[in-house]
Backbone as ProteinMPNN parsed JSONL, in Angstrom:
{"seq_chain_A": "AGLPGAAGVEGTASTALGCTRVGGALFMGHCFMASNIDGDKDSLPSGCRPYVPKENWGEEDWYKLAQEFNDGAVGEINRGDAGGRCHNHVAVTSFSGGEKASVWVNERTFNFSPTYAGSTCKLYSAERTMAVYACTV", "coords_chain_A": {"N_chain_A": [[0.85, -1.179, 0.0], [0.414, 2.238, -0.691], [1.319, 5.668, 0.144], [-0.981, 7.622, 2.147], [-3.545, 9.564, 0.574], [-4.333, 13.058, -0.094], [-6.566, 14.811, 2.063], [-10.069, 14.959, 1.42], [-12.478, 17.431, 0.289], [-14.227, 19.041, 2.86], [-17.528, 18.312, 3.621], [-20.889, 19.612, 4.052], [-22.723, 19.343, 7.123], [-25.175, 16.821, 7.538], [-28.758, 17.205, 7.352], [-30.148, 15.41, 8.926], [-28.251, 14.665, 10.866], [-27.741, 17.147, 12.09], [-30.293, 17.666, 13.083], [-30.673, 15.589, 14.928], [-28.715, 16.284, 16.77], [-29.793, 18.55, 18.028], [-31.886, 17.488, 19.346], [-34.139, 16.922, 17.879], [-36.586, 15.488, 15.573], [-36.368, 13.955, 12.471], [-38.533, 14.307, 9.794], [-40.006, 13.584, 6.825], [-38.062, 15.081, 5.458], [-37.76, 17.415, 6.954], [-36.749, 19.017, 9.986], [-38.123, 18.502, 13.102], [-39.246, 19.797, 16.218], [-40.646, 19.752, 19.517], [-42.807, 21.256, 21.993], [-44.409, 21.514, 25.179], [-47.317, 23.402, 25.657], [-48.955, 26.086, 27.426], [-50.87, 27.903, 26.927], [-52.58, 29.989, 24.482], [-50.377, 30.569, 22.624], [-47.3, 30.658, 20.792], [-44.61, 28.589, 21.812], [-41.467, 28.247, 21.638], [-39.235, 25.519, 21.199], [-36.083, 25.111, 22.836], [-33.324, 26.29, 21.04], [-34.532, 26.182, 18.573], [-35.093, 27.505, 15.411], [-37.763, 28.59, 13.964], [-39.74, 27.661, 11.085], [-42.3, 27.522, 8.58], [-43.128, 24.782, 6.797], [-43.917, 24.592, 3.355], [-46.079, 22.504, 2.301], [-48.159, 19.752, 1.243], [-49.568, 18.033, 2.969], [-51.502, 15.293, 4.183], [-54.078, 13.913, 6.364], [-53.164, 11.401, 7.23], [-50.39, 11.788, 7.16], [-50.236, 13.685, 9.171], [-50.906, 12.138, 11.446], [-48.67, 10.438, 11.542], [-46.588, 12.287, 12.008], [-47.412, 13.419, 14.468], [-47.247, 11.167, 16.083], [-44.515, 10.907, 16.409], [-43.969, 12.57, 18.539], [-45.505, 11.848, 20.674], [-46.199, 10.107, 23.68], [-47.638, 7.708, 23.797], [-50.008, 5.91, 21.79], [-51.519, 7.995, 19.332], [-54.556, 9.548, 19.853], [-57.917, 9.416, 18.474], [-59.012, 12.046, 16.286], [-60.65, 14.797, 17.657], [-63.431, 16.104, 16.337], [-64.695, 18.489, 16.916], [-64.995, 22.099, 17.375], [-62.601, 23.018, 18.463], [-59.347, 24.085, 17.897], [-58.296, 23.636, 14.543], [-57.77, 24.401, 11.008], [-55.472, 26.599, 10.238], [-53.499, 29.684, 10.061], [-52.285, 31.214, 12.016], [-50.156, 30.946, 13.765], [-46.651, 30.061, 14.293], [-46.177, 27.438, 14.629], [-46.341, 24.065, 13.354], [-48.19, 22.152, 13.9], [-50.516, 21.413, 16.567], [-51.628, 19.461, 19.34], [-53.877, 17.943, 21.665], [-53.614, 15.745, 24.498], [-54.976, 12.489, 25.273], [-57.912, 10.364, 24.644], [-59.422, 11.456, 22.557], [-58.132, 13.74, 20.499], [-57.803, 17.224, 20.421], [-57.084, 19.216, 17.674], [-54.862, 21.4, 16.016], [-53.8, 22.591, 12.906], [-51.329, 23.869, 10.663], [-52.238, 25.704, 7.889], [-50.545, 26.094, 5.777], [-49.025, 23.881, 5.617], [-50.584, 21.54, 5.915], [-53.303, 19.825, 4.262], [-55.818, 19.175, 5.159], [-58.764, 19.529, 7.207], [-58.992, 19.468, 10.67], [-61.304, 19.868, 12.045], [-64.892, 19.872, 11.97], [-67.169, 21.538, 12.297], [-66.751, 24.599, 11.966], [-64.039, 26.509, 13.495], [-61.785, 27.278, 16.18], [-59.274, 28.196, 15.877], [-57.304, 28.149, 17.779], [-54.21, 27.456, 19.221], [-53.713, 26.23, 21.646], [-55.601, 23.889, 23.416], [-56.31, 22.264, 25.564], [-55.279, 20.899, 28.785], [-52.012, 19.465, 28.7], [-51.255, 20.035, 26.01], [-49.472, 19.75, 23.069], [-47.179, 21.444, 21.052], [-45.84, 21.471, 17.8], [-42.954, 22.169, 15.944], [-41.318, 23.119, 12.908], [-37.896, 23.247, 12.449], [-35.017, 25.133, 11.661], [-31.807, 23.863, 11.325]], "CA_chain_A": [[0.0, 0.0, 0.0], [1.166, 3.492, -0.809], [1.056, 6.722, 1.121], [-2.351, 8.103, 2.09], [-3.748, 10.751, -0.25], [-4.772, 14.288, 0.568], [-7.945, 14.786, 2.548], [-11.047, 15.546, 0.511], [-13.159, 18.645, 0.715], [-15.172, 18.766, 3.93], [-18.898, 18.605, 3.225], [-21.758, 20.176, 5.077], [-23.36, 18.345, 7.983], [-26.486, 16.441, 7.036], [-29.903, 17.683, 8.119], [-30.465, 14.39, 9.925], [-27.284, 14.768, 11.955], [-28.011, 18.398, 12.795], [-31.559, 17.528, 13.784], [-30.427, 14.728, 16.079], [-27.889, 17.02, 17.74], [-30.611, 19.493, 18.792], [-32.961, 16.745, 19.987], [-35.315, 16.909, 17.023], [-36.917, 14.287, 14.811], [-36.451, 14.22, 11.045], [-39.764, 13.775, 9.22], [-40.232, 14.019, 5.445], [-37.055, 16.05, 5.058], [-37.753, 18.586, 7.83], [-36.426, 18.744, 11.386], [-39.202, 18.947, 13.983], [-39.077, 19.784, 17.668], [-41.94, 20.003, 20.147], [-42.836, 21.754, 23.364], [-45.72, 21.595, 25.804], [-47.738, 24.792, 25.779], [-49.964, 26.271, 28.468], [-51.748, 28.994, 26.514], [-52.714, 30.138, 23.037], [-49.223, 31.299, 22.087], [-46.178, 29.792, 20.453], [-43.578, 28.374, 22.825], [-40.445, 27.587, 20.836], [-38.255, 24.672, 21.879], [-34.746, 25.692, 22.905], [-32.478, 26.04, 19.882], [-35.333, 26.084, 17.348], [-35.384, 28.675, 14.571], [-38.922, 27.993, 13.289], [-40.266, 28.025, 9.773], [-43.487, 26.731, 8.259], [-42.933, 24.132, 5.498], [-45.011, 24.651, 2.378], [-46.312, 21.122, 1.876], [-49.554, 19.408, 0.977], [-49.689, 16.802, 3.72], [-52.85, 14.904, 4.574], [-54.333, 13.464, 7.729], [-52.275, 10.275, 7.533], [-49.079, 12.382, 7.47], [-50.354, 14.314, 10.488], [-50.819, 11.086, 12.466], [-47.28, 9.978, 11.618], [-45.796, 13.335, 12.664], [-47.831, 13.513, 15.865], [-46.744, 9.987, 16.781], [-43.1, 11.152, 16.735], [-43.857, 13.373, 19.759], [-46.486, 11.401, 21.653], [-45.699, 8.982, 24.474], [-48.373, 6.509, 23.415], [-50.721, 6.05, 20.518], [-52.256, 9.239, 19.166], [-55.988, 9.27, 19.838], [-58.753, 9.872, 17.361], [-59.159, 13.5, 16.263], [-61.921, 15.348, 18.094], [-63.857, 16.944, 15.204], [-65.398, 19.694, 17.359], [-64.429, 23.333, 16.824], [-61.321, 23.369, 19.094], [-58.242, 23.949, 16.943], [-58.691, 23.972, 13.183], [-56.738, 24.552, 9.965], [-55.287, 28.047, 10.289], [-52.108, 30.116, 9.853], [-52.05, 32.283, 12.978], [-49.009, 30.628, 14.618], [-45.522, 29.504, 13.539], [-46.171, 25.982, 14.804], [-46.854, 23.29, 12.228], [-49.402, 21.536, 14.442], [-50.603, 21.179, 18.011], [-52.657, 18.479, 19.667], [-54.026, 17.645, 23.081], [-53.534, 14.327, 24.825], [-56.249, 11.839, 25.564], [-58.492, 9.481, 23.622], [-59.821, 12.294, 21.421], [-57.21, 14.872, 20.481], [-58.138, 18.473, 19.735], [-55.947, 19.385, 16.773], [-54.654, 22.608, 15.212], [-52.772, 22.38, 11.879], [-51.0, 25.043, 9.865], [-52.787, 25.504, 6.544], [-49.462, 26.122, 4.786], [-48.391, 22.558, 5.613], [-51.562, 20.45, 5.832], [-54.416, 20.057, 3.347], [-57.075, 18.678, 5.721], [-59.264, 20.25, 8.373], [-59.259, 18.553, 11.783], [-62.596, 20.195, 12.641], [-65.998, 19.848, 11.009], [-68.113, 22.638, 12.486], [-66.016, 25.808, 12.323], [-62.797, 26.296, 14.231], [-61.39, 28.373, 17.064], [-57.911, 28.572, 15.469], [-56.451, 28.26, 18.963], [-53.132, 26.476, 19.309], [-53.899, 25.544, 22.926], [-56.988, 23.454, 23.549], [-56.545, 21.564, 26.83], [-54.037, 20.519, 29.467], [-51.189, 18.529, 27.924], [-51.238, 20.335, 24.583], [-48.12, 19.722, 22.498], [-47.018, 22.18, 19.798], [-44.737, 20.912, 17.013], [-42.357, 23.195, 15.099], [-40.234, 22.795, 11.978], [-36.771, 24.07, 12.905], [-33.791, 25.175, 10.875], [-30.661, 23.424, 12.156]], "C_chain_A": [[0.887, 1.231, 0.0], [0.839, 4.463, 0.315], [-0.402, 7.176, 1.02], [-2.426, 9.383, 1.249], [-4.178, 11.945, 0.579], [-6.228, 14.141, 0.998], [-8.858, 15.459, 1.536], [-11.651, 16.813, 1.083], [-14.193, 18.283, 1.77], [-16.561, 19.191, 3.485], [-19.678, 19.237, 4.355], [-22.375, 19.042, 5.89], [-24.755, 18.045, 7.438], [-27.585, 17.016, 7.932], [-30.232, 16.697, 9.234], [-29.527, 14.491, 11.126], [-27.538, 16.027, 12.768], [-29.281, 18.318, 13.619], [-31.391, 16.679, 15.044], [-29.666, 15.473, 17.169], [-28.705, 17.997, 18.579], [-31.813, 18.812, 19.447], [-34.244, 16.699, 19.18], [-35.528, 15.562, 16.366], [-37.06, 14.682, 13.346], [-37.702, 13.532, 10.494], [-39.964, 14.406, 7.847], [-39.317, 15.188, 5.05], [-36.972, 17.305, 5.904], [-37.415, 18.141, 9.247], [-37.522, 19.33, 12.269], [-38.798, 18.824, 15.438], [-40.426, 20.152, 18.275], [-41.77, 20.586, 21.537], [-44.271, 21.724, 23.88], [-46.077, 23.07, 25.941], [-48.828, 24.889, 26.833], [-50.88, 27.454, 28.161], [-51.751, 29.096, 25.002], [-51.614, 31.032, 22.473], [-48.129, 30.299, 21.772], [-45.2, 29.736, 21.612], [-42.482, 27.551, 22.16], [-39.528, 26.712, 21.681], [-36.884, 25.356, 21.845], [-33.93, 25.309, 21.669], [-33.224, 25.974, 18.563], [-35.474, 27.451, 16.684], [-36.511, 28.228, 13.643], [-39.153, 28.513, 11.871], [-41.468, 27.13, 9.518], [-43.287, 26.112, 6.873], [-44.159, 24.296, 4.598], [-45.134, 23.259, 1.766], [-47.792, 20.937, 1.591], [-49.849, 18.073, 1.666], [-51.13, 16.561, 4.152], [-52.92, 14.424, 6.012], [-53.423, 12.305, 8.138], [-50.874, 10.768, 7.879], [-49.106, 13.031, 8.846], [-50.206, 13.269, 11.591], [-49.374, 10.606, 12.634], [-46.397, 10.999, 12.326], [-46.145, 13.418, 14.144], [-47.288, 12.344, 16.683], [-45.283, 10.14, 17.183], [-42.946, 11.82, 18.103], [-44.857, 12.977, 20.831], [-45.936, 10.184, 22.384], [-46.367, 7.665, 24.102], [-49.012, 6.707, 22.064], [-51.46, 7.383, 20.487], [-53.731, 8.891, 19.045], [-56.677, 9.76, 18.579], [-58.874, 11.399, 17.432], [-60.567, 13.873, 16.705], [-62.349, 16.363, 17.033], [-64.7, 18.139, 15.616], [-64.698, 20.936, 16.822], [-63.101, 23.75, 17.462], [-60.178, 23.09, 18.122], [-58.669, 24.407, 15.571], [-57.505, 23.989, 12.235], [-56.568, 26.046, 9.722], [-53.829, 28.404, 9.994], [-51.711, 31.23, 10.825], [-50.931, 32.002, 13.983], [-47.878, 30.101, 13.743], [-45.377, 28.006, 13.746], [-46.691, 25.335, 13.526], [-48.138, 22.576, 12.643], [-49.363, 21.599, 15.964], [-51.72, 20.165, 18.229], [-52.68, 18.24, 21.157], [-53.932, 16.142, 23.284], [-54.921, 13.755, 25.056], [-56.753, 11.001, 24.408], [-58.914, 10.239, 22.376], [-58.991, 13.56, 21.476], [-57.83, 16.065, 19.768], [-56.906, 18.864, 18.95], [-56.006, 20.74, 16.064], [-53.576, 22.259, 14.19], [-52.557, 23.671, 11.111], [-51.442, 24.789, 8.429], [-51.726, 25.577, 5.457], [-48.804, 24.755, 4.634], [-49.384, 21.429, 5.359], [-52.755, 20.826, 4.958], [-55.755, 19.568, 3.895], [-57.486, 19.531, 6.918], [-59.56, 19.255, 9.485], [-60.59, 18.836, 12.483], [-63.668, 20.166, 11.553], [-66.855, 21.108, 11.101], [-67.38, 23.909, 12.917], [-64.718, 25.485, 13.025], [-62.486, 27.514, 15.081], [-60.04, 28.955, 16.648], [-56.989, 28.786, 16.665], [-55.465, 27.106, 18.997], [-53.31, 25.607, 20.551], [-55.364, 25.149, 23.064], [-57.297, 22.792, 24.886], [-55.207, 21.342, 27.529], [-53.318, 19.48, 28.615], [-51.32, 18.766, 26.419], [-49.786, 20.446, 24.132], [-48.134, 20.518, 21.195], [-45.761, 21.667, 19.111], [-44.287, 21.959, 16.015], [-41.348, 22.585, 14.127], [-39.104, 23.771, 12.308], [-35.592, 23.986, 11.928], [-32.654, 24.776, 11.802], [-29.364, 23.75, 11.46]], "O_chain_A": [[1.958, 1.256, 0.606], [0.176, 4.119, 1.293], [-0.996, 7.124, -0.057], [-1.486, 10.178, 1.221], [-4.361, 11.85, 1.793], [-7.011, 13.433, 0.366], [-8.462, 16.418, 0.873], [-11.366, 17.207, 2.214], [-14.95, 17.328, 1.598], [-16.746, 20.316, 3.019], [-19.182, 19.376, 5.473], [-22.527, 17.923, 5.399], [-25.431, 18.94, 6.931], [-27.366, 17.277, 9.114], [-30.555, 17.099, 10.352], [-29.97, 14.411, 12.272], [-27.549, 15.982, 13.999], [-29.339, 18.843, 14.73], [-31.915, 17.023, 16.103], [-29.948, 15.305, 18.355], [-28.352, 18.255, 19.73], [-32.661, 19.481, 20.036], [-35.319, 16.464, 19.732], [-34.761, 14.621, 16.571], [-37.78, 15.623, 13.016], [-37.906, 12.335, 10.697], [-40.078, 15.626, 7.729], [-39.743, 16.143, 4.4], [-36.174, 18.19, 5.595], [-37.752, 17.03, 9.658], [-37.813, 20.524, 12.191], [-38.108, 17.886, 15.839], [-41.253, 20.789, 17.622], [-40.727, 20.43, 22.172], [-45.223, 21.889, 23.116], [-45.231, 23.888, 26.3], [-49.535, 23.92, 27.106], [-51.583, 27.945, 29.044], [-51.017, 28.382, 24.32], [-51.878, 32.1, 21.923], [-48.034, 29.238, 22.39], [-44.992, 30.728, 22.31], [-42.55, 26.322, 22.117], [-39.093, 27.121, 22.758], [-36.58, 26.099, 20.911], [-33.86, 24.136, 21.303], [-32.608, 25.731, 17.525], [-35.912, 28.42, 17.304], [-36.255, 27.558, 12.642], [-38.806, 29.644, 11.528], [-41.631, 26.098, 10.169], [-43.276, 26.833, 5.875], [-45.296, 24.152, 5.048], [-44.401, 22.891, 0.848], [-48.576, 21.88, 1.693], [-50.311, 17.12, 1.04], [-51.874, 17.497, 4.446], [-51.954, 14.517, 6.769], [-52.967, 12.249, 9.28], [-50.236, 10.234, 8.786], [-48.137, 12.948, 9.601], [-49.472, 13.48, 12.556], [-48.917, 10.395, 13.757], [-45.556, 10.633, 13.147], [-45.249, 13.482, 14.985], [-46.912, 12.515, 17.843], [-44.853, 9.57, 18.185], [-41.915, 11.66, 18.757], [-45.036, 13.708, 21.805], [-45.284, 9.331, 21.78], [-45.718, 6.62, 24.095], [-48.604, 7.571, 21.289], [-51.968, 7.84, 21.511], [-54.114, 8.046, 18.237], [-56.079, 10.43, 17.738], [-58.84, 11.974, 18.519], [-61.552, 13.337, 16.196], [-61.683, 17.384, 16.856], [-65.356, 18.75, 14.772], [-63.885, 20.833, 15.903], [-62.52, 24.75, 17.04], [-60.061, 21.986, 17.591], [-59.325, 25.44, 15.43], [-56.385, 23.639, 12.607], [-57.407, 26.682, 9.084], [-53.018, 27.523, 9.709], [-50.894, 32.087, 10.489], [-50.775, 32.744, 14.953], [-48.102, 29.734, 12.59], [-44.54, 27.37, 13.104], [-47.384, 25.964, 12.726], [-49.058, 22.416, 11.841], [-48.31, 21.811, 16.565], [-52.632, 20.033, 17.413], [-51.654, 18.319, 21.832], [-54.145, 15.363, 22.354], [-55.916, 14.48, 25.033], [-56.133, 10.927, 23.348], [-58.784, 9.73, 21.262], [-59.132, 14.362, 22.399], [-58.323, 15.939, 18.648], [-55.798, 18.851, 19.487], [-57.057, 21.163, 15.582], [-52.546, 21.693, 14.554], [-53.48, 24.464, 10.93], [-51.069, 23.783, 7.825], [-51.978, 25.163, 4.325], [-48.111, 24.497, 3.65], [-49.062, 20.465, 4.664], [-53.168, 21.985, 4.914], [-56.74, 19.547, 3.157], [-56.65, 20.172, 7.555], [-60.301, 18.296, 9.272], [-60.964, 18.121, 13.413], [-63.389, 20.403, 10.378], [-67.225, 21.679, 10.075], [-67.386, 24.259, 14.098], [-64.339, 24.319, 13.137], [-62.872, 28.636, 14.75], [-59.703, 30.078, 17.024], [-56.006, 29.521, 16.572], [-55.831, 25.942, 18.826], [-53.086, 24.397, 20.51], [-56.259, 25.968, 22.855], [-58.457, 22.767, 25.296], [-54.143, 21.566, 26.951], [-53.953, 18.71, 27.894], [-51.477, 17.821, 25.646], [-48.982, 21.149, 24.744], [-48.99, 20.301, 20.337], [-44.737, 21.452, 19.759], [-45.104, 22.566, 15.324], [-40.618, 21.656, 14.474], [-39.33, 24.974, 12.432], [-35.232, 22.912, 11.445], [-32.543, 25.279, 12.92], [-28.291, 23.463, 11.99]]}, "name": "protein", "num_of_chains": 1, "seq": "AGLPGAAGVEGTASTALGCTRVGGALFMGHCFMASNIDGDKDSLPSGCRPYVPKENWGEEDWYKLAQEFNDGAVGEINRGDAGGRCHNHVAVTSFSGGEKASVWVNERTFNFSPTYAGSTCKLYSAERTMAVYACTV"}
């Protein structure tokens, strides 16, 4: 064997690696982080520089994303008016715990409405509400 060659050009860190380093979860090419909220206001996770992905995700995608940040199975969506499909926060989604989750989704990311009869457009709906953010890493 000969002498070792020169080192190659150093590349950029992958999104997956950067996301893992800040405690996030990579989902469909975006790094997500979550925080528990106690009112109808954004509460950014430490180290998160939020943005709202422009996607066309459906309800099945929402369940998969929510599962990334839920301790157990994600309950059925409560189709009442709590939450809704809106754009009044920088979160991508929020959901309450329990058998029937009240859900808020950002209309720039999701193409479905989690409510049937109107919506409150409130991020916070009940105790144990989790807000999920897309974060630049």
